[in-house]
Amino acid sequence: DAGVTQSPTHLIKTRGQQVTLRCSPKSGHDTVSWYQQALGQGPQFIFQYYEEEERQRGNFPDRFSGHQFPNYSSELNVNALLLGDSALYLCASSWGGGVQSNQPQHFGDGTRLSIL
Amino acid sequence: KQEVTQIPAALSVPEGENLVLNCSFTDSAIYNLQWFRQDPGKGLTSLLLIQSSQREQTSGRLNASLDKSSGRSTLYIAASQPGDSATYLCAPDTGANSKLTFGKGITLSVRP
């Protein structure tokens, strides 16, 4: 049973460029959340997708956008990259978006994004 | 706005010690709280989830407790081993299957 998979594992971009990160949820999960983890910090919630719609959003600018596909996989897009966007981007999946399910969220190994 | 504090930031103990990691949060209206482990450069591994109606949850050498009214949770690790060395993060969930709020974590080093 595959867990949450993210691609690519590492990425180097320059300021002003755009990037797309990908996530496949754990089998049976329908809800995908994205988090940004800067070095030495805890993860910060970016947004959550359920039924192909953004359900909740954290305190991140519109440069951060996402998408969820019918097979529940998801993409995170970041435009006009800044040096401060350098971080580990984590994807988490769970089941039962919109319902109090008390199911644990499962995380992937993340994509390490470095901005030069 | 939920805020999570984990103190101390780092902890070093000899192998075999029993230890307690503390987590405090400001908004007690939570649905559940998860404890995670993170190895360097890796993602998060879920260790335990305690529902708001529960007081304790156990898995092997790990025991997590929750006192929702006082905004506190603890993770107890029995008979620590060098393989337990990692960063431990707690994350309360204040919505139905919604976003988790994380502390900065406690970096644990268990010396052989």
Coordinates of C-alpha atoms in Angstrom, one line a residue:
Chain A
D1 CA 0.0 0.0 0.0
A2 CA 1.8 3.1 -1.3
G3 CA 1.8 6.0 1.1
V4 CA 1.9 9.7 0.1
T5 CA 4.3 10.3 -2.8
Q6 CA 5.7 13.6 -3.8
S7 CA 7.7 14.7 -6.8
P8 CA 10.3 15.9 -7.5
T9 CA 12.4 15.3 -4.3
H10 CA 14.6 18.3 -4.9
L11 CA 14.3 21.4 -7.1
I12 CA 16.5 24.4 -7.7
K13 CA 14.9 27.6 -9.2
T14 CA 15.9 31.2 -9.6
R15 CA 14.0 34.2 -8.4
G16 CA 11.0 35.1 -10.6
Q17 CA 10.5 31.7 -12.0
Q18 CA 7.5 29.5 -11.5
V19 CA 7.3 25.9 -10.0
T20 CA 4.9 23.0 -9.9
L21 CA 5.1 20.4 -7.2
R22 CA 3.1 17.2 -7.3
C23 CA 1.5 14.9 -4.7
S24 CA -0.3 11.5 -4.9
P25 CA -2.3 10.8 -1.8
K26 CA -2.3 7.5 0.1
S27 CA -4.6 4.9 -1.3
G28 CA -8.2 5.5 -0.1
H29 CA -7.6 9.1 0.8
D30 CA -9.6 11.9 -0.8
T31 CA -8.3 15.1 0.9
V32 CA -4.9 16.7 0.3
S33 CA -3.3 19.5 2.3
W34 CA -0.1 21.4 1.5
Y35 CA 2.4 22.7 4.1
Q36 CA 5.6 24.8 3.9
Q37 CA 8.4 24.1 6.3
A38 CA 11.2 26.6 6.5
L39 CA 14.5 25.5 8.1
G40 CA 14.2 25.1 11.8
Q41 CA 10.5 25.8 11.8
G42 CA 7.3 23.7 12.1
P43 CA 5.2 23.2 9.0
Q44 CA 2.8 26.0 8.1
F45 CA -0.5 25.2 6.4
I46 CA -0.9 26.5 2.8
F47 CA -4.2 25.1 1.7
Q48 CA -6.4 22.0 1.5
Y49 CA -8.2 20.4 -1.4
Y50 CA -11.3 18.2 -1.3
E51 CA -13.6 17.3 -4.2
E52 CA -11.3 19.2 -6.5
E53 CA -11.9 22.5 -4.6
E54 CA -9.8 24.6 -2.3
R55 CA -11.5 24.1 1.0
Q56 CA -9.3 26.1 3.4
R57 CA -6.4 28.4 3.0
G58 CA -3.7 29.6 5.3
N59 CA -1.9 32.9 5.3
F60 CA -0.2 32.6 2.0
P61 CA -0.3 35.1 -0.9
D62 CA -2.1 34.4 -4.2
R63 CA 1.3 33.4 -5.8
F64 CA 0.5 30.1 -4.2
S65 CA -2.2 28.2 -6.0
G66 CA -3.2 24.6 -6.3
H67 CA -5.3 22.0 -8.1
Q68 CA -6.8 18.6 -7.3
F69 CA -7.5 16.1 -10.0
P70 CA -10.4 13.6 -10.2
N71 CA -8.0 10.8 -9.0
Y72 CA -7.4 12.9 -5.9
S73 CA -3.8 13.8 -6.8
S74 CA -2.8 17.4 -6.4
E75 CA -0.4 20.1 -7.6
L76 CA 1.0 23.1 -5.8
N77 CA 2.0 26.0 -8.1
V78 CA 4.1 28.9 -6.9
N79 CA 4.6 32.0 -9.2
A80 CA 7.2 34.8 -9.1
L81 CA 9.5 32.8 -6.8
L82 CA 11.2 34.7 -4.0
L83 CA 14.3 33.8 -2.0
G84 CA 12.0 33.3 1.0
D85 CA 10.1 30.5 -0.8
S86 CA 13.0 28.2 -0.2
A87 CA 11.6 25.5 2.1
L88 CA 10.5 21.9 2.3
Y89 CA 7.0 21.6 0.9
L90 CA 5.0 18.8 2.4
C91 CA 1.9 17.1 1.2
A92 CA -0.5 15.4 3.6
S93 CA -3.5 13.3 2.8
S94 CA -6.5 12.1 4.8
W95 CA -9.9 10.7 4.3
G96 CA -13.3 12.4 4.8
G97 CA -12.9 16.0 3.9
G98 CA -15.7 18.0 5.4
V99 CA -16.6 15.3 7.9
Q100 CA -15.3 15.0 11.4
S101 CA -13.4 11.8 10.9
N102 CA -10.6 11.9 13.4
Q103 CA -8.4 10.2 11.0
P104 CA -4.7 10.9 11.1
Q105 CA -3.1 12.8 8.3
H106 CA -0.3 11.1 6.5
F107 CA 2.6 13.0 5.1
G108 CA 5.0 12.5 2.2
D109 CA 8.7 13.0 2.3
G110 CA 8.4 16.5 0.7
T111 CA 10.0 18.5 -2.0
R112 CA 13.0 20.5 -1.1
L113 CA 12.8 23.8 -3.1
S114 CA 15.8 26.0 -3.2
I115 CA 15.6 29.5 -4.8
L116 CA 18.9 31.1 -6.0
Chain B
K1 CA -5.5 31.9 16.2
Q2 CA -4.0 28.6 17.5
E3 CA -0.4 28.9 18.7
V4 CA 1.6 25.9 19.7
T5 CA 4.7 25.9 22.0
Q6 CA 7.1 23.1 22.5
I7 CA 9.8 23.5 25.1
P8 CA 12.7 22.8 25.2
A9 CA 13.8 23.1 21.6
A10 CA 16.4 20.4 22.0
L11 CA 17.0 17.6 24.5
S12 CA 19.9 15.1 24.9
V13 CA 19.5 12.0 27.1
P14 CA 21.5 8.8 27.6
E15 CA 20.0 5.6 26.2
G16 CA 17.5 3.9 28.4
E17 CA 16.0 7.0 30.0
N18 CA 12.3 7.5 30.2
L19 CA 11.4 11.0 29.0
V20 CA 8.5 13.4 28.5
L21 CA 8.1 15.9 25.7
N22 CA 5.7 18.7 26.4
C23 CA 3.3 20.6 24.1
S24 CA 1.1 23.5 24.9
F25 CA -1.6 25.2 22.7
T26 CA -3.7 28.3 23.1
D27 CA -7.1 27.3 21.7
S28 CA -8.6 24.4 23.6
A29 CA -11.4 23.9 21.1
I30 CA -9.7 21.1 19.3
Y31 CA -11.0 18.0 17.6
N32 CA -7.8 16.0 18.1
L33 CA -4.1 16.3 18.5
Q34 CA -1.4 14.4 16.6
W35 CA 2.2 13.7 17.5
F36 CA 4.7 13.3 14.6
R37 CA 8.3 12.4 14.3
Q38 CA 10.6 13.9 11.6
D39 CA 14.0 12.6 10.7
P40 CA 16.4 15.1 9.2
G41 CA 15.4 16.1 5.6
K42 CA 12.4 13.8 5.7
G43 CA 8.7 14.1 6.0
L44 CA 6.5 13.6 9.0
T45 CA 5.6 10.2 10.4
S46 CA 2.4 10.1 12.4
L47 CA 3.0 8.5 15.9
L48 CA -0.2 9.0 17.7
L49 CA -3.6 10.7 17.4
I50 CA -5.6 11.6 20.5
Q51 CA -9.2 12.5 20.0
S52 CA -10.6 15.4 22.1
S53 CA -12.7 12.9 24.1
Q54 CA -9.7 10.8 25.0
R55 CA -7.2 11.4 27.8
E56 CA -4.4 8.9 26.6
Q57 CA -3.3 7.0 23.6
T58 CA -0.6 4.3 23.6
S59 CA 1.6 2.7 20.9
G60 CA 4.4 0.5 21.9
R61 CA 6.9 2.5 24.0
L62 CA 5.0 5.7 23.3
N63 CA 2.2 7.2 25.4
A64 CA 0.5 10.5 24.6
S65 CA -1.8 12.3 27.0
L66 CA -4.1 15.2 26.4
D67 CA -5.6 17.8 28.8
K68 CA -7.7 19.8 26.5
S69 CA -9.0 22.3 29.1
S70 CA -5.5 23.3 30.1
G71 CA -4.2 23.3 26.5
R72 CA -1.5 20.7 27.2
S73 CA -0.3 17.4 25.7
T74 CA 2.7 15.2 26.6
L75 CA 4.5 12.5 24.8
Y76 CA 6.1 9.9 27.0
I77 CA 8.9 7.7 25.6
A78 CA 9.8 4.7 27.6
A79 CA 13.3 3.2 27.6
S80 CA 14.7 5.6 25.0
Q81 CA 17.0 4.2 22.2
P82 CA 19.4 5.9 19.8
G83 CA 16.9 5.2 17.0
D84 CA 14.5 7.5 18.8
S85 CA 16.7 10.5 17.9
A86 CA 14.6 12.8 15.7
T87 CA 12.5 16.0 15.9
Y88 CA 9.1 15.5 17.6
L89 CA 6.2 17.8 16.6
C90 CA 2.7 18.1 18.1
A91 CA -0.2 19.4 16.0
P92 CA -3.7 20.2 17.3
D93 CA -6.5 20.2 14.8
T94 CA -9.1 22.9 15.5
G95 CA -11.4 22.0 12.6
A96 CA -13.2 19.0 11.2
N97 CA -10.3 17.2 9.3
S98 CA -8.9 20.7 8.8
K99 CA -5.5 22.3 9.0
L100 CA -3.0 21.3 11.6
T101 CA -1.0 23.9 13.5
F102 CA 2.5 22.9 14.4
G103 CA 5.0 23.9 17.0
K104 CA 8.7 24.2 16.1
G105 CA 9.3 20.7 17.5
I106 CA 11.7 19.2 20.0
T107 CA 14.9 17.8 18.7
L108 CA 15.8 14.7 20.7
S109 CA 19.2 13.1 20.8
V110 CA 19.6 9.8 22.5
R111 CA 23.2 9.0 23.3
P112 CA 24.4 5.3 23.2

